[in-house]
């Protein structure tokens, strides 16, 4: 690890300060693949060295550090590399350290000659071997096997390739490639960066994986103090402006009404994060007129300009990142990492949809035909109404709005009443990015008043909705009615709830299954449409699953999400608080309360994480979306029953499966009814471009936010065919794409 | 032309039989590009030679034929090629023909030395030159310029490239490449065949133009006697089984009810083409149950099997092609070529959707991420109700049904009551192709009874509708309501009417504009949703347009479409007949009757082709869909007004533009509000894969039949994400596609 030297120095200082002798075991290369993979997945700087000799150099540096501090720390050198071992020996001799005050550690059954030599030379040698259950032990051995047989590993070089002693004992410093050790990329992973070269100037090839057309923003890594400090500062700053008022924005004008809607901190409901004016029918009408008036020009703006608007918005969010996250922590009770993830997702939506629009924007040849050109391209639909929920207050609002904008529609944003400050921030971002007046309008007010009014409006062509099943079905129904003067059949993008199941197979790796299930069920208080709600465990290992599940649940950190490391904060408001507690009461009558957290904060809308067992598929807590930190566990006979139970609800949003059986995994891949199926990982945390998100059945209309088809929802296809035969003559070749059909400047 | 020798022999025989001397002018190479382009566009055998020397050889063959028959025919040799000229001279000498009894023809201003030499040698030489209007004359000269400067032309070789006399005079027989003169393809056209090599085994690259993934069936060319004979035989055969009864097919069973629906011949309404049982609510319920029961297995059938079903159906239609066309002629009054076009389109839909399914069927990687695979693929939606119109009775029904089938949905076909026999034929085709019981069901009956019942049904997941705006909007509205027990939000594919405009620019080529407009307006009696309904002519050339339009209309052949060459047959039934006549009366009161055909057949539903002038945009005949042979002409000031008028209706289906101005063409490409915009060609006759078809506004929901996005309407996207990190290790590369998520055979 790159920061191991700093960590070791810190440890030694600490040990000296306490005056307590302690032991340190020095190893290298363990979980190297895991670390490089995870860091690449998250877009983080890689914490391990990319070059094997760099690790060897570092090992020697730390060896010196340990031996030089022999007075307080007992060193154990875990390595099979004779150079590392010899270096430790030589250094100990040089420093005059007794051979009995440190030790070498080698794996049982490996590198016998080295061990024998060390013992003969009078060194302390500890042999170690895995003990415990068979399956986890096997996976440990497999990892060790892979690591120890890696192309760059010492054991392979020494015992399989007969590399010379001189070579094996060479100073690793001489082997480090100096052309940028930090920038070298690991050879064992496919990189999106490498794919970038293949992209064309004006949008990637259609054969490129859609998510490779752009790069996801990295998540903030809150293990670093610098990140923590920034977040604390941002929280202070946002606290400092509690109670500020943010205007509606319609047609480019800032608008105030007679009444202000307060938005409160769910961790401390007496605190008012800010106010936004309550819009009514007049403001709604004004918004429609502004959006309609702006449509003609915006629809004819080149897609490249629209794409750049989104990219500028993403850059502004990047700059204001901690501040925007802090608003989420305080307005909707998101833990730090969850809030940061939401801002990250908002930026990703902007950049991904910009990249996608560069693909859809260019008219595409339909077929090569001599003498005739036919190109398919897209028109925007018109005025889009965006109705968004509070649980991903920036990302979902931004995703739907940016998709509508980049495709050339004009937009009215109607955010949830619980997250109006986050929405006001997003409006600020787009204003700064230069969205023209009327193209994006920010309207707040009661959904039952202005939401319903706009959904029914003849001048709304498109509704993008994410929220509850109840409201979604109402919108779907109302949008079916074509009213006098309406231009287009009203198109609805409808994403609703879930009742998501995770199946834990009898051979599942419980180390992973339990951690990921707990996080999926209780992360952000279970207030995600993707959250795990039903854990389905097979009879065969039900007891083991439950034992570990309950103890893992007990380790959940519950509290005010302003503090770092909190996983479970408050639910959004009093109505949610009461509804979830009611469900817990229902659960108590229907099933068995297996776990409920104690000591939740007394003020604020804190609901204790709760687990029910003995749940049957027909019970209400197994069928209805609770949207809170409540997990139902269902015991099933076998995988057949597990799939039947998992598929047996009205919803089909996310679903998960933990298993080591390739056949069972393949079965789940084919049969689990969910828009997003996750194998051997958590069932929340979809990433834009990587995990196009959305479900079917009563979870949604079959759209995928952050997916390659998503923008099509906001567009109308159009084909332009031209007879290019000119009195018997036709050009030879037709180009696959043309830039755009250009609106003349007049 | 390849058949010129046979034609010439035929002419000579005919002249001899009549005893009338006549003259023949022999030319070569004219419209060579045009012929090769048109034949490739239509998938026909090319009527001209591909190799220049083949034409030269043929010219010499015909020269001999003409001179040998000098007693009845006077030959004129139109060529600037000295070998062709010398060959004629030598042959005339050999046959002892006087130099005054034939002539050479050369263009004014070209090849002066040749002309002078011929005159000096005592031959008759006629110089010719174009006369008349400037613009058509210019286009003639451009064509001649292109032809005469072609790489293979004589003039270029002689005068620009100084090829030796020996070479210029060489026998063209020596120059013909013998490695397949017939199979050689012209070098000047891009060929889909060449693209085929690039295709992968399992579906084409996503970057391939979608229409290149398959090959359109060629149209039957009724200029050939063989085709005419086959069509006549088919008509006789179908007539021979008039009055037969065809069953409903539900769950694989043939079903009869108490009541039979007759289908009549609109050219002779006393003739009953056949009967189909009238289904009611019980049959509709049975169909839903059958389709629902068959869904599970069909949805899990590999897409390759489903694609092959469609391809088998196409092959069966190919075999029964003339018969199926004949049924259309007799049941819905289609002229031969229109009927054949409909069957061709049905086959194309099957093959195109099969090809498209091979692209959508394979799960596609969303993003390259180390340690994790995410693939997006699709599930079928469920049970599809297909409600189709009578005007493309096989193609539209087959298109919607085959799209639903190949994507794994099960289908209930509810065809229009006016085209039940065509639908019964299609059911036969799919049965023979081996569609499993219940997967495709054929239900006939009153739309107001069973159609409405099924649209509202909780077990219908998807409705594919093509028809009137009135019915379409009702379906859209009803489908918005989510009923108890319903599994999915009901998805509607909705294609409705049009009020299509053609703009004729002031510099349009009227040779093309008039012919194509007449065909677009009156072909199949104007009973196409794509049919031209409003001709918009610019003031500047309005009078010329009208003069030619009216005389062209007068040449339309109206009559019983059983006869070849008919363009305008009967309208579909008495209700249509009366409605269209009513509109003509409305037109007479609103505008000026400029033309109405006389002498339409007295029996059958024949409506005379009618043209109104002085039409204003607000008149009913300019706003409402008439769906018959009625054309409104609107005079406008300039292109601005033309576009405003064209875009000024509730519809946006097809639209056309004739112009020679690149700037104006570019403007129309960007601004004409129509799903299908056609430049310098007719606005009907969309070809699958080439012209993805469908409109917006009140013309439809923004779907494109025969387009690359179409199958998405029938599918639900699903993403499967697998953590493939195994305790710290991840495979290096992820494949872009995988074959399928396989349903285990159990």
mmCIF file of C-alpha atoms in Angstrom, chain A residues 318-421:
data_model
loop_
_atom_site.group_PDB
_atom_site.id
_atom_site.type_symbol
_atom_site.label_atom_id
_atom_site.label_comp_id
_atom_site.label_asym_id
_atom_site.label_seq_id
_atom_site.Cartn_x
_atom_site.Cartn_y
_atom_site.Cartn_z
ATOM 1 C CA UNK A 318 -18.015 19.108 -9.286
ATOM 2 C CA UNK A 319 -16.870 22.491 -7.957
ATOM 3 C CA UNK A 320 -19.769 22.722 -5.466
ATOM 4 C CA UNK A 321 -19.679 19.034 -4.691
ATOM 5 C CA UNK A 322 -19.202 19.072 -0.903
ATOM 6 C CA UNK A 323 -21.667 21.903 -0.493
ATOM 7 C CA UNK A 324 -24.356 20.106 -2.501
ATOM 8 C CA UNK A 325 -23.718 16.917 -0.529
ATOM 9 C CA UNK A 326 -24.012 18.856 2.719
ATOM 10 C CA UNK A 327 -27.409 20.207 1.646
ATOM 11 C CA UNK A 328 -28.555 16.620 1.108
ATOM 12 C CA UNK A 329 -27.271 15.504 4.499
ATOM 13 C CA UNK A 330 -29.228 18.282 6.149
ATOM 14 C CA UNK A 331 -32.354 18.352 4.016
ATOM 15 C CA UNK A 332 -33.041 14.647 3.437
ATOM 16 C CA UNK A 333 -30.893 12.945 6.086
ATOM 17 C CA UNK A 334 -28.391 11.238 3.807
ATOM 18 C CA UNK A 335 -25.197 9.841 5.276
ATOM 19 C CA UNK A 336 -22.099 11.487 3.807
ATOM 20 C CA UNK A 337 -21.187 8.814 1.319
ATOM 21 C CA UNK A 338 -24.805 8.477 0.192
ATOM 22 C CA UNK A 339 -25.088 12.221 -0.349
ATOM 23 C CA UNK A 340 -21.828 12.277 -2.244
ATOM 24 C CA UNK A 341 -23.005 9.315 -4.315
ATOM 25 C CA UNK A 342 -26.114 11.253 -5.254
ATOM 26 C CA UNK A 343 -24.147 14.279 -6.455
ATOM 27 C CA UNK A 344 -21.803 11.958 -8.299
ATOM 28 C CA UNK A 345 -24.780 10.353 -9.999
ATOM 29 C CA UNK A 346 -26.167 13.752 -11.021
ATOM 30 C CA UNK A 347 -22.859 14.647 -12.666
ATOM 31 C CA UNK A 348 -22.696 11.242 -14.311
ATOM 32 C CA UNK A 349 -26.185 11.679 -15.742
ATOM 33 C CA UNK A 350 -25.158 14.987 -17.294
ATOM 34 C CA UNK A 351 -22.014 13.596 -18.839
ATOM 35 C CA UNK A 352 -23.521 10.286 -19.917
ATOM 36 C CA UNK A 353 -26.555 11.853 -21.558
ATOM 37 C CA UNK A 354 -24.337 14.399 -23.264
ATOM 38 C CA UNK A 355 -22.303 11.534 -24.700
ATOM 39 C CA UNK A 356 -25.431 9.618 -25.706
ATOM 40 C CA UNK A 357 -26.912 12.673 -27.398
ATOM 41 C CA UNK A 358 -23.815 12.895 -29.536
ATOM 42 C CA UNK A 359 -24.743 9.434 -30.797
ATOM 43 C CA UNK A 360 -28.464 10.026 -31.262
ATOM 44 C CA UNK A 361 -28.056 13.550 -32.589
ATOM 45 C CA UNK A 362 -26.410 12.552 -35.814
ATOM 46 C CA UNK A 363 -28.774 11.322 -38.492
ATOM 47 C CA UNK A 364 -27.968 7.694 -39.231
ATOM 48 C CA UNK A 365 -28.254 5.992 -42.580
ATOM 49 C CA UNK A 366 -30.948 3.337 -42.539
ATOM 50 C CA UNK A 367 -29.762 1.270 -45.486
ATOM 51 C CA UNK A 368 -27.288 1.533 -48.326
ATOM 52 C CA UNK A 369 -29.359 2.025 -51.463
ATOM 53 C CA UNK A 370 -28.041 3.352 -54.754
ATOM 54 C CA UNK A 371 -29.633 6.625 -55.770
ATOM 55 C CA UNK A 372 -31.386 7.275 -52.491
ATOM 56 C CA UNK A 373 -30.336 8.448 -49.024
ATOM 57 C CA UNK A 374 -32.483 7.727 -45.981
ATOM 58 C CA UNK A 375 -31.419 8.989 -42.591
ATOM 59 C CA UNK A 376 -33.166 8.430 -39.298
ATOM 60 C CA UNK A 377 -32.778 11.080 -36.642
ATOM 61 C CA UNK A 378 -34.887 12.498 -33.829
ATOM 62 C CA UNK A 379 -37.010 15.476 -32.941
ATOM 63 C CA UNK A 380 -37.679 16.452 -29.325
ATOM 64 C CA UNK A 381 -41.192 15.818 -28.061
ATOM 65 C CA UNK A 382 -42.006 19.261 -26.696
ATOM 66 C CA UNK A 383 -42.531 20.435 -23.136
ATOM 67 C CA UNK A 384 -41.453 17.958 -20.471
ATOM 68 C CA UNK A 385 -42.801 17.897 -16.947
ATOM 69 C CA UNK A 386 -40.300 16.377 -14.525
ATOM 70 C CA UNK A 387 -41.723 15.129 -11.234
ATOM 71 C CA UNK A 388 -39.033 13.843 -8.925
ATOM 72 C CA UNK A 389 -38.795 12.242 -5.484
ATOM 73 C CA UNK A 390 -36.847 13.332 -2.422
ATOM 74 C CA UNK A 391 -34.766 10.202 -1.901
ATOM 75 C CA UNK A 392 -32.211 10.969 -4.597
ATOM 76 C CA UNK A 393 -33.006 14.639 -4.562
ATOM 77 C CA UNK A 394 -30.312 15.849 -6.933
ATOM 78 C CA UNK A 395 -29.546 12.792 -9.046
ATOM 79 C CA UNK A 396 -33.041 11.759 -10.117
ATOM 80 C CA UNK A 397 -34.217 15.311 -10.711
ATOM 81 C CA UNK A 398 -31.059 16.119 -12.612
ATOM 82 C CA UNK A 399 -31.181 12.850 -14.561
ATOM 83 C CA UNK A 400 -34.704 13.316 -15.836
ATOM 84 C CA UNK A 401 -34.276 17.035 -16.468
ATOM 85 C CA UNK A 402 -30.934 16.717 -18.213
ATOM 86 C CA UNK A 403 -32.222 13.916 -20.445
ATOM 87 C CA UNK A 404 -35.153 16.108 -21.437
ATOM 88 C CA UNK A 405 -32.920 19.142 -21.979
ATOM 89 C CA UNK A 406 -30.199 17.527 -24.021
ATOM 90 C CA UNK A 407 -32.762 16.002 -26.377
ATOM 91 C CA UNK A 408 -34.144 19.479 -27.089
ATOM 92 C CA UNK A 409 -37.246 19.495 -24.928
ATOM 93 C CA UNK A 410 -37.986 22.362 -22.578
ATOM 94 C CA UNK A 411 -38.554 21.433 -18.966
ATOM 95 C CA UNK A 412 -40.632 22.214 -15.918
ATOM 96 C CA UNK A 413 -39.046 20.746 -12.786
ATOM 97 C CA UNK A 414 -41.511 19.941 -10.034
ATOM 98 C CA UNK A 415 -39.453 18.403 -7.219
ATOM 99 C CA UNK A 416 -40.783 16.653 -4.168
ATOM 100 C CA UNK A 417 -41.864 19.053 -1.418
ATOM 101 C CA UNK A 418 -39.349 17.373 0.928
ATOM 102 C CA UNK A 419 -36.300 18.265 -1.172
ATOM 103 C CA UNK A 420 -36.963 21.716 -2.565
ATOM 104 C CA UNK A 421 -33.659 23.150 -1.410
#
